[in-house]
PDB file of C-alpha atoms in Angstrom:
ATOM      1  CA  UNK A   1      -7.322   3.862  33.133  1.00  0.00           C
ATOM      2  CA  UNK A   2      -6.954   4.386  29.423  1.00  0.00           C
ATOM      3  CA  UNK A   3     -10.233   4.724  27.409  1.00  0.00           C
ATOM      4  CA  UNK A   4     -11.659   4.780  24.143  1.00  0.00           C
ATOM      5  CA  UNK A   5     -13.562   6.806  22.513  1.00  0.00           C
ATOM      6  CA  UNK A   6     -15.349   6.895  19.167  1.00  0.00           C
ATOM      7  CA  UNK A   7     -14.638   9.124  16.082  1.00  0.00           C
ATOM      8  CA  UNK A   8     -17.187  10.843  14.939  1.00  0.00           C
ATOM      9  CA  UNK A   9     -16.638  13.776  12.618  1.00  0.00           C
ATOM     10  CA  UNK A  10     -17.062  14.295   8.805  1.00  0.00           C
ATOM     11  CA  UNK A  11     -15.184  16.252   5.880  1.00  0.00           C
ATOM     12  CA  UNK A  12     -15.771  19.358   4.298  1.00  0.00           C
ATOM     13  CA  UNK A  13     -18.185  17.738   1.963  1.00  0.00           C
ATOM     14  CA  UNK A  14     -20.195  16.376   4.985  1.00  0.00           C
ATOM     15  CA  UNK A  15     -18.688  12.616   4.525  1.00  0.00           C
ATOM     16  CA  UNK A  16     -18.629  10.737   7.947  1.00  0.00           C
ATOM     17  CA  UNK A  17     -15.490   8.924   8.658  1.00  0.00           C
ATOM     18  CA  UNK A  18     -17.499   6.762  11.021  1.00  0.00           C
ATOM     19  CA  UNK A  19     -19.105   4.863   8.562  1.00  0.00           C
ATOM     20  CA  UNK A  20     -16.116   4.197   6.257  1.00  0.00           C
ATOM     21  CA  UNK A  21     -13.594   1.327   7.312  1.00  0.00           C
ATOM     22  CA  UNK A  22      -9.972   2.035   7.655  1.00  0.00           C
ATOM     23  CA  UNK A  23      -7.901  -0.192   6.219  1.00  0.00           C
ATOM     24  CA  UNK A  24      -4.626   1.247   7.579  1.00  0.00           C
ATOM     25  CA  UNK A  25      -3.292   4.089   9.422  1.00  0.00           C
ATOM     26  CA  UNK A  26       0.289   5.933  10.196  1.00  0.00           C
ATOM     27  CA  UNK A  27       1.141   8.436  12.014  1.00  0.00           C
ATOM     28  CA  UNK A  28       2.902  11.516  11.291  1.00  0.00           C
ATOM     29  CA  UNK A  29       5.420  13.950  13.366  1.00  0.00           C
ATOM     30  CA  UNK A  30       2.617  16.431  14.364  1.00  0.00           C
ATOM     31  CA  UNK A  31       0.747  13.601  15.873  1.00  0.00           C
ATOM     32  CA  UNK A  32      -1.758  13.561  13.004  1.00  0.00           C
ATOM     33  CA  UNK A  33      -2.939  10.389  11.628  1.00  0.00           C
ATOM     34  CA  UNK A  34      -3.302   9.780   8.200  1.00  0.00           C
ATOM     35  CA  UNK A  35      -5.809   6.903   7.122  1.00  0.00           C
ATOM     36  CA  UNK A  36      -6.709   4.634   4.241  1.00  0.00           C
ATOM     37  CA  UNK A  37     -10.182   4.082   4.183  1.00  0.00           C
ATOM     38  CA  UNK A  38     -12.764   2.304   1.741  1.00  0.00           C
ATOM     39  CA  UNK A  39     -13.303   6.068   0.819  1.00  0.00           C
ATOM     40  CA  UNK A  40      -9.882   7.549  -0.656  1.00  0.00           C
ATOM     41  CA  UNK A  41      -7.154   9.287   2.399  1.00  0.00           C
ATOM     42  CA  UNK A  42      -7.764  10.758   5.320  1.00  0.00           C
ATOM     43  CA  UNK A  43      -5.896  13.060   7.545  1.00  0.00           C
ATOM     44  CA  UNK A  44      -7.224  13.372  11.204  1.00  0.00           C
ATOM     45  CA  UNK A  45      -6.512  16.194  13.609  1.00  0.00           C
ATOM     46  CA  UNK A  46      -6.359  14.636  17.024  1.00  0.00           C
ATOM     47  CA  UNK A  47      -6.329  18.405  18.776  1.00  0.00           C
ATOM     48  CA  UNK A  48      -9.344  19.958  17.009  1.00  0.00           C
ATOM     49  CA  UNK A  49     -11.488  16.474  16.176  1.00  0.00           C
ATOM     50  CA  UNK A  50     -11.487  17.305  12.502  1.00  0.00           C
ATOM     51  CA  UNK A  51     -10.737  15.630   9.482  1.00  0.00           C
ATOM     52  CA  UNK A  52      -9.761  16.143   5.977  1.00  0.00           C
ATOM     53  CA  UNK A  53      -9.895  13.779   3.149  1.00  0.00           C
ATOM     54  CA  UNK A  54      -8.201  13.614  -0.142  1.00  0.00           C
ATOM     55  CA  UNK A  55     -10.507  12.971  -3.220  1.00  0.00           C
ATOM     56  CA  UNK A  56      -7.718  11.957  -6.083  1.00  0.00           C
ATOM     57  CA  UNK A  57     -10.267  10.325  -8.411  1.00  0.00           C
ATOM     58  CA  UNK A  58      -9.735  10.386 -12.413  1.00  0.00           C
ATOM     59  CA  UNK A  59     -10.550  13.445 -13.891  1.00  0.00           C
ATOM     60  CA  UNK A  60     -12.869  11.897 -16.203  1.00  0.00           C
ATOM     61  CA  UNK A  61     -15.156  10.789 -12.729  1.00  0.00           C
ATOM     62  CA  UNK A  62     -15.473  13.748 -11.326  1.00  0.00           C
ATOM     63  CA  UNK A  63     -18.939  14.416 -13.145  1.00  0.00           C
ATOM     64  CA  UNK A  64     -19.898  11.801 -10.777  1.00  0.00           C
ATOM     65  CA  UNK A  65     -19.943  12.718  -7.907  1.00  0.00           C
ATOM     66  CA  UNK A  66     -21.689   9.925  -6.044  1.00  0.00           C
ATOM     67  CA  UNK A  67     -19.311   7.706  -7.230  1.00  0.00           C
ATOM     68  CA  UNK A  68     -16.975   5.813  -4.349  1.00  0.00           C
ATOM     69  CA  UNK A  69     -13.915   6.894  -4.190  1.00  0.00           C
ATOM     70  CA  UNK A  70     -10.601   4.149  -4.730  1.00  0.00           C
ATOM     71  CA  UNK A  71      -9.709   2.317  -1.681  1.00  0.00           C
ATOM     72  CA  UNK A  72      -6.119   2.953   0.044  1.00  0.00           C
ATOM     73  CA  UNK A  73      -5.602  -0.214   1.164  1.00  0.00           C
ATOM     74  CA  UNK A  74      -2.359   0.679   2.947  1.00  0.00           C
ATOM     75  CA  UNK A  75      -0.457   3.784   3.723  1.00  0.00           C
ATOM     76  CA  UNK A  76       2.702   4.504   4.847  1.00  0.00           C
ATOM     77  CA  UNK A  77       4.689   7.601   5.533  1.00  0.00           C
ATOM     78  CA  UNK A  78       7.939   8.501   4.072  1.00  0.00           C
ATOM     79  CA  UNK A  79       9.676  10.260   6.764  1.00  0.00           C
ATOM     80  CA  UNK A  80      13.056  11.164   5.218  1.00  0.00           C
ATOM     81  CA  UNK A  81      11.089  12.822   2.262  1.00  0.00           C
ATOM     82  CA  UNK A  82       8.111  14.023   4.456  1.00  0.00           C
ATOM     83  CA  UNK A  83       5.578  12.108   2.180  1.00  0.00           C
ATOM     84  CA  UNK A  84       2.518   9.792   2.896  1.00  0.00           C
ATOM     85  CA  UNK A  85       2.880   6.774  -0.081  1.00  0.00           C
ATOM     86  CA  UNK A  86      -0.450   4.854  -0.769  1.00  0.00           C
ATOM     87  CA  UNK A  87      -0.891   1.656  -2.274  1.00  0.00           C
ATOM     88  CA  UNK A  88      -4.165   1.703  -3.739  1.00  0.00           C
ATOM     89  CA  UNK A  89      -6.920  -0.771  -4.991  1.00  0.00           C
ATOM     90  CA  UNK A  90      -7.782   0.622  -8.169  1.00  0.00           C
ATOM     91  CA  UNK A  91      -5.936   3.573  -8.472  1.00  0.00           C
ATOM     92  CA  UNK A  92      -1.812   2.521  -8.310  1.00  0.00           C
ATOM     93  CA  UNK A  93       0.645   4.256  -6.083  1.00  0.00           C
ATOM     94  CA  UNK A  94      -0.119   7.490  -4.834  1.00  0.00           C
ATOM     95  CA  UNK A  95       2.571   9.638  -3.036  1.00  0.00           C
ATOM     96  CA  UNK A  96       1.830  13.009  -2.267  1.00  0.00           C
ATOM     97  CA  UNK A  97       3.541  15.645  -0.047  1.00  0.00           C
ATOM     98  CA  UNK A  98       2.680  15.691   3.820  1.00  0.00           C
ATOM     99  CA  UNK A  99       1.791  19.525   3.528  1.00  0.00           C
ATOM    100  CA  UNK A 100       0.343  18.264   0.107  1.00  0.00           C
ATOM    101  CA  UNK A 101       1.740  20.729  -1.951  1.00  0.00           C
ATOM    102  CA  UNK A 102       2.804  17.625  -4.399  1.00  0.00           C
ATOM    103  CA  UNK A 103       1.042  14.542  -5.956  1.00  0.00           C
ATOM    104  CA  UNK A 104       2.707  11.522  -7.868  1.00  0.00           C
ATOM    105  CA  UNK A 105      -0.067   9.091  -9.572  1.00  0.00           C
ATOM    106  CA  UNK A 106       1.819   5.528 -10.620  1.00  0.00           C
ATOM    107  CA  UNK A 107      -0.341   4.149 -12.862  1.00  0.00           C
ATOM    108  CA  UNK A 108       0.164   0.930 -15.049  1.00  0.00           C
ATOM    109  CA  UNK A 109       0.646   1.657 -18.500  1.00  0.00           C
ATOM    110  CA  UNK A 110       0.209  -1.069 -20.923  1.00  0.00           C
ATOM    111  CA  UNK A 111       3.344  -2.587 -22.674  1.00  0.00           C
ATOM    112  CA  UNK A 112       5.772  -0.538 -20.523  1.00  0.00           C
ATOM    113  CA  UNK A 113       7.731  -3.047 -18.079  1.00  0.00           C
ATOM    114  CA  UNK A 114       8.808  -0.200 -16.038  1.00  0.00           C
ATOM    115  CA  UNK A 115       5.763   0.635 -15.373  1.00  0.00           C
ATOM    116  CA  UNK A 116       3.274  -0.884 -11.940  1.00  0.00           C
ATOM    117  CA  UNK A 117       1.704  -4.003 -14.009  1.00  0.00           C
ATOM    118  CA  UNK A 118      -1.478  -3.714 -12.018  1.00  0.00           C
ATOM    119  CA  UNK A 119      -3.570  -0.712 -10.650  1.00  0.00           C
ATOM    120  CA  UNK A 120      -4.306  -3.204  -7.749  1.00  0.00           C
ATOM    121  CA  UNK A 121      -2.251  -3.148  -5.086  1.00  0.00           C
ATOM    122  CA  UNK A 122      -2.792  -4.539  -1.775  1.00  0.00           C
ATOM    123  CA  UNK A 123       0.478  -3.789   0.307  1.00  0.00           C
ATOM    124  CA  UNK A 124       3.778  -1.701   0.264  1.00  0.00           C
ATOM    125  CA  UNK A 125       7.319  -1.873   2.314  1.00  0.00           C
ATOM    126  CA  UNK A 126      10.259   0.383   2.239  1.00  0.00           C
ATOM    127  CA  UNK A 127      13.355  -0.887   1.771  1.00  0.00           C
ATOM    128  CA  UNK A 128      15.937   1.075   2.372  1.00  0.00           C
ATOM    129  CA  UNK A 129      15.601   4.685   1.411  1.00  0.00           C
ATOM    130  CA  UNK A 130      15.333   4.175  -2.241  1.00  0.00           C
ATOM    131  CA  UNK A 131      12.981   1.099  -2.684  1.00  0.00           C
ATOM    132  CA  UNK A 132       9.545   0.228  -2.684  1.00  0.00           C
ATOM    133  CA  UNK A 133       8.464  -3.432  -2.457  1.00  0.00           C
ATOM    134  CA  UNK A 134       4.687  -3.363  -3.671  1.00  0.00           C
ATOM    135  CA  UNK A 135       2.185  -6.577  -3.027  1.00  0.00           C
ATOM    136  CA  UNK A 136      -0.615  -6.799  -5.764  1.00  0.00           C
ATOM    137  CA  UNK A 137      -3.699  -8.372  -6.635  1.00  0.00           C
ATOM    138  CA  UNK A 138      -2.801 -10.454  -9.868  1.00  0.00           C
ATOM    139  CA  UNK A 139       1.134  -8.599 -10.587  1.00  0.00           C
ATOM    140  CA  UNK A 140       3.289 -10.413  -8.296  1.00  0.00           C
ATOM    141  CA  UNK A 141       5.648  -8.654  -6.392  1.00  0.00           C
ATOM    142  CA  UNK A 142       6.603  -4.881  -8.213  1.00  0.00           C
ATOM    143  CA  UNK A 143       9.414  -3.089  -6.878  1.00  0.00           C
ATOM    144  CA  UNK A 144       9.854   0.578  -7.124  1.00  0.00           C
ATOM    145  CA  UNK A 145      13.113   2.314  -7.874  1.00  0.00           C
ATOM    146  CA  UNK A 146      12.696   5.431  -6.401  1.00  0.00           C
ATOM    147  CA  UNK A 147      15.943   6.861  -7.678  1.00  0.00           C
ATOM    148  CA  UNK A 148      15.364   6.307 -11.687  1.00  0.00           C
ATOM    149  CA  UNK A 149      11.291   6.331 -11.108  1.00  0.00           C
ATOM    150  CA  UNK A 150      10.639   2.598 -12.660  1.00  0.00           C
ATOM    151  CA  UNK A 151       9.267  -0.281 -11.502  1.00  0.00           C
ATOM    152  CA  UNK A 152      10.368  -4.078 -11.982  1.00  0.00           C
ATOM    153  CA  UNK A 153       7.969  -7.659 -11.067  1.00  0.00           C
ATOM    154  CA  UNK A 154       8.343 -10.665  -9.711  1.00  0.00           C
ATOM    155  CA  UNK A 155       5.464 -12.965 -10.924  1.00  0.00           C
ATOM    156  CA  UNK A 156       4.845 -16.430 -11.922  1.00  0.00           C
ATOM    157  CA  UNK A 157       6.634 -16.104 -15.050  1.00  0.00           C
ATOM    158  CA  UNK A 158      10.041 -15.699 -12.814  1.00  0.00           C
ATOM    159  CA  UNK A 159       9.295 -18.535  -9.824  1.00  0.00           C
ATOM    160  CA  UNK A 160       6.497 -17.014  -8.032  1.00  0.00           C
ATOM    161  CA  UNK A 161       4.204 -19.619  -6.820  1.00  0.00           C
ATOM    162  CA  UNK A 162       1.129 -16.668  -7.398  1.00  0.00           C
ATOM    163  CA  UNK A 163       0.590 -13.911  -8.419  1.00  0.00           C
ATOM    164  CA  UNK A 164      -1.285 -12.328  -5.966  1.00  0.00           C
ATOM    165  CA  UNK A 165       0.966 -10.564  -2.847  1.00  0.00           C
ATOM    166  CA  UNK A 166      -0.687  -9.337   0.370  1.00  0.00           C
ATOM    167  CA  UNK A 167       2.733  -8.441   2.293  1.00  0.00           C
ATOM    168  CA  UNK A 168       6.353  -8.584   1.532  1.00  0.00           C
ATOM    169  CA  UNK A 169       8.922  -8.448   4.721  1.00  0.00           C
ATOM    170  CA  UNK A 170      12.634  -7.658   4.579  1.00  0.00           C
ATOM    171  CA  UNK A 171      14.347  -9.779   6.987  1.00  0.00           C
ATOM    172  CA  UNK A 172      17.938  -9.563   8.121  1.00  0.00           C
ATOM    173  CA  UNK A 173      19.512 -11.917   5.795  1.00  0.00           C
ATOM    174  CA  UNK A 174      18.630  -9.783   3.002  1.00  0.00           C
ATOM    175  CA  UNK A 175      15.741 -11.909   1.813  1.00  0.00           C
ATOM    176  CA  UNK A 176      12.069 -11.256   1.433  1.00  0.00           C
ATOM    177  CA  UNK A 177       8.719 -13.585   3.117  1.00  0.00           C
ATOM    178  CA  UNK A 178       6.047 -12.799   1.152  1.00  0.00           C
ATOM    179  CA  UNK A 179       2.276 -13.687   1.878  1.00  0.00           C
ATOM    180  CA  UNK A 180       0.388 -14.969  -1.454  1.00  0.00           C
ATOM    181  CA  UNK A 181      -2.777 -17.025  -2.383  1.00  0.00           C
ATOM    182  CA  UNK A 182      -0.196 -20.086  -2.666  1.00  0.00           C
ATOM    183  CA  UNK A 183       1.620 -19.953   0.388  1.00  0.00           C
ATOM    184  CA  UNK A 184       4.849 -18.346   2.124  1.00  0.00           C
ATOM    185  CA  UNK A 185       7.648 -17.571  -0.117  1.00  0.00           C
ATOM    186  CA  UNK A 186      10.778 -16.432   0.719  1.00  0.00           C
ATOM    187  CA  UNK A 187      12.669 -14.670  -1.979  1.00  0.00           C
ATOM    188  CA  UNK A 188      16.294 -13.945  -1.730  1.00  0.00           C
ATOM    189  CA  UNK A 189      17.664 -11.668  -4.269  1.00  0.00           C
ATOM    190  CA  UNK A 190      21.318 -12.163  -4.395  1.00  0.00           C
ATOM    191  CA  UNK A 191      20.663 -15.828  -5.785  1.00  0.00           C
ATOM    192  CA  UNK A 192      17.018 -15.200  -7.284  1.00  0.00           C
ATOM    193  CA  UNK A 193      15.968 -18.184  -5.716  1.00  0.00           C
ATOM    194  CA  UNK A 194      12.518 -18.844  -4.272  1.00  0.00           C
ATOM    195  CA  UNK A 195      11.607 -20.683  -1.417  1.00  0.00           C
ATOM    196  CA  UNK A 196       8.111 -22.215  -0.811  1.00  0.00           C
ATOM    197  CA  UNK A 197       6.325 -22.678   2.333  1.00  0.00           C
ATOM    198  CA  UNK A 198       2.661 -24.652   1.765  1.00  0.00           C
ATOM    199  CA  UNK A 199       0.363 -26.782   3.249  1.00  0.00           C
ATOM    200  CA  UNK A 200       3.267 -29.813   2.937  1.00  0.00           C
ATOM    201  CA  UNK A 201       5.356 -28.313   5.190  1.00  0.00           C
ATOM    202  CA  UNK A 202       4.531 -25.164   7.533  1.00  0.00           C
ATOM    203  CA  UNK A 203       1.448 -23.215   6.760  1.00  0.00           C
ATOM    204  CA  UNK A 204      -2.231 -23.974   7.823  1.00  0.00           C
ATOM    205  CA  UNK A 205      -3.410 -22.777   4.942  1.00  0.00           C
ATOM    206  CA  UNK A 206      -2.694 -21.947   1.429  1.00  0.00           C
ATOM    207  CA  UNK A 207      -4.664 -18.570   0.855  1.00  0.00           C
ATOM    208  CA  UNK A 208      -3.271 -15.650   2.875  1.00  0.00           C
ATOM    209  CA  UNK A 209      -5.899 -12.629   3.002  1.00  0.00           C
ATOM    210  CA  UNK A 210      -5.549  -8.632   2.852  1.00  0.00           C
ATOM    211  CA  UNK A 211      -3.156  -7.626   5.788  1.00  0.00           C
ATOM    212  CA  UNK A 212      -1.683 -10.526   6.186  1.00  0.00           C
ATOM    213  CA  UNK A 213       1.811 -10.290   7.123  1.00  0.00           C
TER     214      UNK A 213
END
C-alpha cells in the first residue's frame, strides 16, 4: 500500500517548509520538485530530504530581513530550455536556469506596452515553444513573446469581460478558455472574438478563484 508521509525539513537559513503553503509544484528530470510557496521557490531533494529555497527579493529589501518573501503562485518548468518560469504575486515573471546559473526578472514598467502591465500574476501556460500566456490580478490576459522578449494584453479595453485571469487553456481549435472574476471566456485569436460563458448560460458562478482552471 502506498503511504504518505510528511515533509519536514528547513533551508539553509533554518526556514521550515512545513509551515509555508505550496501553491504549486513541478517536477523536474532528476526527480526533484520545485515548489511555489507563500515564501518565494523551493527546490526539494527527494533522495537526501533537503531543501533549498530561492530568496529573489528587491535589492532595496534585503535590509529586512524578516520581511516575507513574494509568493510564486505557480511554477512551471521549461523543459526544452531547462528552466523553471514563475508567475509571481508581487514580483512579475521570474525564469531562472534549472542549475540556476541564470535569472530573468519581468517586471512591469510604467508606460511601456511591451512590458507585463501588472506585477500580479496569478497563472501561466506555454504555448507552443515560444509563448507564454500569463493570468493576472487586475491586467487581463499578457502574453509573452519569448522570441523578441515583449509582452502584449488582453483586457477590458479589447473585449475582456474582467480583468482579472486565474487560468488560460489552449484547446485544440486554437482558442483559449480563460477563468476570470466575470465568468468563462473563450478567446479565439484568429478572429479576436470573445466568447462569454456566465451565470445566463453555463457557469454556477461568476467569480472563479486562484487555481481555477
Amino acid at each position: 500500500a502506498r503511504r504518505f508521509s510528511k515533509v519536514n525539513t528547513a533551508d539553509a537559513d533554518g526556514t521550515p517548509l512545513d509551515q509555508l503553503q505550496v501553491k504549486s509544484m513541478t517536477e523536474d528530470e532528476s526527480g526533484n520538485l520545485w515548489l511555489g510557496t507563500t515564501a518565494s521557490l523551493w527546490k526539494y531533494f527527494p533522495e537526501t530530504g533537503k531543501a533549498q529555497r530561492f530568496s529573489i527579493m528587491q535589492e532595496s529589501l534585503r535590509k529586512f530581513p524578516n520581511l516575507p518573501d513574494f509568493q510564486v503562485i505557480e511554477v512551471r518548468r521549461d523543459a526544452l530550455r531547462r528552466e523553471i518560469v514563475c508567475a509571481t504575486f508581487g514580483q512579475g515573471l521570474l525564469i531562472m536556469k534549472e542549475d540556476g546559473s541564470a535569472l530573468v526578472n519581468h517586471l512591469a514598467k510604467p508606460g511601456n506596452r511591451q512590458s507585463l502591465n501588472t506585477n500580479n500574476l496569478m497563472g501561466v501556460t506555454f504555448l507552443g515553444r515560444d509563448t507564454l500566456l500569463i493570468g493576472t490580478y487586475g491586467g487581463g490576459l499578457n502574453i509573452f513573446d519569448r522570441r523578441s522578449g515583449t509582452f502584449s494584453a488582453l483586457t477590458t479595453e479589447n473585449g475582456l469581460p474582467n480583468d482579472v485571469v486565474y487560468g488560460v487553456l489552449p484547446v485544440r481549435d486554437g482558442s483559449w478558455w480563460m477563468s476570470t472574476n466575470r465568468g468563462l471566456v473563450n478567446y479565439q485569436p484568429r478572429t479576436r472574438r470573445f466568447r462569454h460563458l456566465d451565470q445566463l448560460t453555463q457557469v454556477q458562478s461568476l467569480e472563479f478563484n486562484e487555481g481555477t482552471y
